[in-house]
Amino acid sequence: MKNIFLLFFFLLSLFSFSQEDNIDGLEALPKKEKPPIDLYKIYTLEKDTTFLDTTLSIQKEYKFNMLRKDIFGLLPFANEGQTYNTLNFGLIDNTTFPNFGFKAKHFNYLEVDDIKYYSVPTPLTDLYFKTVMEQGQSLDAFLTINTKPNLNFSIAYKGIRSLGKYINNLSSSGNFRFTSSYFTKDKRYVLNAHFTGQDILNQENGGITSNADFESSEAPYDDRAQLDVYFRDAKNLLKGNRFLIDQSFKLSKNNPNSVVFTHQFNQEYKFFEYDQKTVSSRFGNSFSNSIYNKTRYNHLYNKLGVAYKTKDYGNVEFFVDDNKYNYYYNSVVYDNSGNSTVPNAINDRINNIGGTYTYFAKNLVAKLLVSNAITDQSISNIEANATYILNDDYNFAFEYQKLNSLPALNYTLYQSNYVDYNWYNNFKNEKLNQFKITANTKWIDLSFNYKIINDHLYFENEANDIAVLKVKPKQFENTINYISFQAKKEIKFWKFALDNTILYQNVDQSSNVINVPQIVTRNTFYYTDKIFKKAMQIQTGITLNYFTEYYANDYNPLLAEFYVQNQTKIGGFPTLDFFINAKVRQTRIFLKAEHFNSSFTGYNFYSAPNYPYRDFIVRFGLVWNFFQ
């Protein structure tokens, strides 16, 4: 991976050098007129297209983080590159096929839907840099080029290394991605492909052993490295490689009504490992004097479809897919009588048949998807959505999903050198009915989410003690009703603005298996102006983040999963961030004093019951776009 990283920067330097106006004292050639910014296109496999945005806005402030997206509803842990606790339950998605599991390690793992494809008139580079908590940096470097109008390549690498403020708290990860897009000149054949290689390593300390020492923050505990932690030599690693091809071929060359054949191929290999040299009694008894668990996963997916696309009546497609996976360990677990109690593998093949219908009108886009397994597994999915754009000020969206999905694989099978962490279960499918309604207007943006959940799967600590972790997968057989409302509104006056986002959540359940804060809010008051003869745009302000107290899920590093607990509440603490951002040409500079109120509002801030949230820290960075 390091060699790929060096090669990428070598190529990047060549392209950067080629953009200089004057080389070796030669007179600069006349500059060509720059292409319009809307020719720099970014799109997904679903053909959702956006354009490169080099402006400085409050949304850019929200997205200036390692994930490169707005993380409202996610609560980061103390070190950059660690996991996130989920405040907004509406952010949790279910999938039809059984996923690998180990969800807490996947926030920074780029899935198929996270990969973007490009079409650019000139080479485009995007550089992201941000300082971290201690001894390291976060970097995301990207380059894309069209060698021909119909052939694009992109290469990128995102890396982070941060030692952190606490004992055994290092984060180190790398996300390499390469994409290619091609279409014939008559656009009958279209190809998108990508490769990703990703590794996400975290030292895991299990949290602090004394919340009282942290909350006092008196010497020596104001130095967070003096706080005792549960594990001093534990770490976990998620690593994966994926290769995907998505292609289509249209039979008719000129007729807008035509049959189109589609194909998608996806091959992925992942593994998750937990390494601990010293056995901890916190996880109970063990089979060995040191712990090394490794879970492997192979996935092969093919989807074939035939569609009939029309100009006036929409598009209809029928498809069949083949999903083959192997989730496995290298050993079998036996009981004292010599009987096998936990097998070493789950492998299966699932075939689905389904169809989609997409209708386009002047202001309306509607889509219906139906799929059902034709093999032995009882899984199905129905999705319906519609978007109506009245004008630039008003648009509305409706989504419905009915899903019958298989459990994540680590709920069914898990093996460990710790005795209590070995299981083989036969859970029922999870069932979900979900409704979403969104209204974006010039007055306010509103969204409503309602979920009806049956046979919900979750992890729970059977020990009911934060100092003892006997976490097992469970299934809740009763119905759960979840409802949320979210409102967003930005109020502007002269050069000042107040940006507000508030989320309300409520859960109706007979036992507390889904715990959420009732209120989550973010409010930003900021000022924007241009200075230095309008050569620089500045943006400065204060952001308040707050969520009400609740029984937050706690984190288990052995499983890389969050588990339900109902003993300790967190929340009720405000965090204030002061920021000064600037834009010069295509460069955006960010400076932030994060959680500057930590010393005078009390040290009772946590990301999980025994994982403190971040102390006050000043961080800076930049995003730089440049063109040839």
Short mmCIF file of C-alpha atoms in Angstrom, two decimals, residues 14 85 111 114 123 171 180 214 295 318 321 351 365 382 389 473 523 530:
data_model
loop_
_atom_site.label_atom_id
_atom_site.label_comp_id
_atom_site.label_asym_id
_atom_site.label_seq_id
_atom_site.Cartn_x
_atom_site.Cartn_y
_atom_site.Cartn_z
CA LEU A 14 4.05 15.42 -12.65
CA ASN A 85 -21.63 6.33 18.32
CA GLU A 111 -18.69 0.68 0.31
CA ASP A 114 -19.52 5.50 -1.60
CA PRO A 123 -7.15 17.07 -15.04
CA SER A 171 -5.49 5.10 14.83
CA SER A 180 -12.36 4.08 -14.60
CA PHE A 214 -11.55 11.87 34.35
CA THR A 295 -12.71 -13.74 10.78
CA PHE A 318 -36.00 -7.28 -15.05
CA ASP A 321 -28.65 -11.86 -9.35
CA ASN A 351 -30.41 -15.95 -6.06
CA VAL A 365 -39.15 11.07 -10.95
CA ILE A 382 -39.92 -3.65 -1.99
CA ILE A 389 -39.47 19.37 -7.96
CA PRO A 473 -26.24 -11.26 20.09
CA ASN A 523 -26.81 25.57 15.76
CA LYS A 530 -14.67 39.27 1.48
#
